[in-house]
Structure formats: C-alpha cells, structure tokens
mmCIF file of C-alpha atoms in Angstrom:
data_model
loop_
_atom_site.group_PDB
_atom_site.id
_atom_site.type_symbol
_atom_site.label_atom_id
_atom_site.label_comp_id
_atom_site.label_asym_id
_atom_site.label_seq_id
_atom_site.Cartn_x
_atom_site.Cartn_y
_atom_site.Cartn_z
ATOM 1 C CA UNK A 30 5.396 2.377 11.342
ATOM 2 C CA UNK A 31 6.934 5.129 9.882
ATOM 3 C CA UNK A 32 8.786 3.440 6.530
ATOM 4 C CA UNK A 33 4.898 2.263 6.235
ATOM 5 C CA UNK A 34 3.607 5.720 6.323
ATOM 6 C CA UNK A 35 6.037 7.101 3.981
ATOM 7 C CA UNK A 36 5.828 4.478 1.561
ATOM 8 C CA UNK A 37 1.999 4.565 1.387
ATOM 9 C CA UNK A 38 1.572 8.240 1.370
ATOM 10 C CA UNK A 39 4.434 8.663 -0.966
ATOM 11 C CA UNK A 40 2.259 6.245 -3.519
ATOM 12 C CA UNK A 41 -0.864 8.457 -2.779
ATOM 13 C CA UNK A 42 0.699 11.493 -3.632
ATOM 14 C CA UNK A 43 2.094 10.292 -6.671
ATOM 15 C CA UNK A 44 -0.920 8.911 -7.786
ATOM 16 C CA UNK A 45 -3.020 12.452 -7.137
ATOM 17 C CA UNK A 46 -0.222 14.035 -9.288
ATOM 18 C CA UNK A 47 -0.083 11.613 -12.103
ATOM 19 C CA UNK A 48 3.427 10.056 -11.108
ATOM 20 C CA UNK A 49 4.713 6.376 -10.840
ATOM 21 C CA UNK A 50 6.224 5.525 -7.321
ATOM 22 C CA UNK A 51 7.772 1.812 -7.032
ATOM 23 C CA UNK A 52 9.825 1.985 -3.752
ATOM 24 C CA UNK A 53 12.682 -0.592 -3.320
ATOM 25 C CA UNK A 54 11.720 -3.923 -3.135
ATOM 26 C CA UNK A 55 13.764 -4.412 0.144
ATOM 27 C CA UNK A 56 11.349 -1.964 1.738
ATOM 28 C CA UNK A 57 8.593 -3.465 0.258
ATOM 29 C CA UNK A 58 9.366 -7.390 1.518
ATOM 30 C CA UNK A 59 10.527 -5.810 5.128
ATOM 31 C CA UNK A 60 6.822 -4.285 5.345
ATOM 32 C CA UNK A 61 4.629 -6.723 3.886
ATOM 33 C CA UNK A 62 4.551 -8.952 7.099
ATOM 34 C CA UNK A 63 4.275 -6.474 9.273
ATOM 35 C CA UNK A 64 1.375 -4.895 7.050
ATOM 36 C CA UNK A 65 -0.392 -7.978 7.033
ATOM 37 C CA UNK A 66 0.095 -8.562 11.261
ATOM 38 C CA UNK A 67 -1.386 -5.004 11.671
ATOM 39 C CA UNK A 68 -3.970 -5.150 9.214
ATOM 40 C CA UNK A 69 -7.274 -6.009 11.335
ATOM 41 C CA UNK A 70 -6.470 -4.130 14.278
ATOM 42 C CA UNK A 71 -5.635 -1.069 12.027
ATOM 43 C CA UNK A 72 -9.035 -1.278 10.096
ATOM 44 C CA UNK A 73 -10.719 -1.250 13.281
ATOM 45 C CA UNK A 74 -8.925 1.654 14.458
ATOM 46 C CA UNK A 75 -9.880 3.161 11.133
ATOM 47 C CA UNK A 76 -6.179 3.909 9.857
ATOM 48 C CA UNK A 77 -6.526 0.804 6.898
ATOM 49 C CA UNK A 78 -9.935 0.791 4.801
ATOM 50 C CA UNK A 79 -11.122 -2.596 4.426
ATOM 51 C CA UNK A 80 -8.485 -4.853 1.862
ATOM 52 C CA UNK A 81 -9.082 -4.479 -1.760
ATOM 53 C CA UNK A 82 -8.609 -8.020 -3.730
ATOM 54 C CA UNK A 83 -5.101 -7.364 -5.808
ATOM 55 C CA UNK A 84 -5.121 -8.266 -9.402
ATOM 56 C CA UNK A 85 -3.905 -11.632 -10.129
ATOM 57 C CA UNK A 86 -0.517 -10.361 -11.495
ATOM 58 C CA UNK A 87 0.026 -7.950 -8.791
ATOM 59 C CA UNK A 88 3.465 -7.255 -7.805
ATOM 60 C CA UNK A 89 4.224 -7.193 -3.847
ATOM 61 C CA UNK A 90 3.999 -3.691 -3.640
ATOM 62 C CA UNK A 91 0.694 -3.505 -5.094
ATOM 63 C CA UNK A 92 -0.648 -6.795 -2.874
ATOM 64 C CA UNK A 93 0.410 -4.442 0.074
ATOM 65 C CA UNK A 94 -1.216 -1.668 -0.940
ATOM 66 C CA UNK A 95 -4.438 -3.577 -1.438
ATOM 67 C CA UNK A 96 -4.102 -4.551 2.119
ATOM 68 C CA UNK A 97 -4.039 -1.045 3.382
ATOM 69 C CA UNK A 98 -7.196 -0.808 1.831
ATOM 70 C CA UNK A 99 -5.844 1.141 -1.762
ATOM 71 C CA UNK A 100 -6.874 -0.029 -5.276
ATOM 72 C CA UNK A 101 -3.038 -0.326 -6.699
ATOM 73 C CA UNK A 102 -4.331 0.308 -10.321
ATOM 74 C CA UNK A 103 -6.296 3.211 -9.634
ATOM 75 C CA UNK A 104 -5.703 6.372 -10.930
ATOM 76 C CA UNK A 105 -6.476 9.383 -9.547
ATOM 77 C CA UNK A 106 -5.758 12.166 -12.459
#
C-alpha cells in the first residue's frame, strides 16, 4: 500500500508541477494485480475514485492510474 501511495502521489505531484513521472516498470507490474483486487473496496471507502477508461494505447502505468480514478493523460498545468 505504501509503494502504491508513493507511486501514484509522485505522479500527482509531477502533473501538478508540469513534470513527467514514469515509475520503474517492475514497480507497476508488482502493483497492478493488487490495485485491481482492492479497487472495489477502495472506491467504497472513498480512497479511489471511479475508474476512468484508459486510452486504447495506454501503458501499464496509465491503466493502473485509471483504475485508481485518475485520468492518465490529464495535464494539471
């Protein structure tokens, strides 16, 4: 859970400051199954937003972000 928080919030911070962030693919691979498993409970608890439809060409990290309710291609700058 800590690794997920650090990874996703690093992306949040990067987007808010106009930077890019791309985590290690091994980290994303290690988180993907757990995020999918816990997503319904996390949404119910208000930790995740509703899933966003990822782009057809989404990377594994973009799919993970979309599962948490983030639009992976949104720029907040």
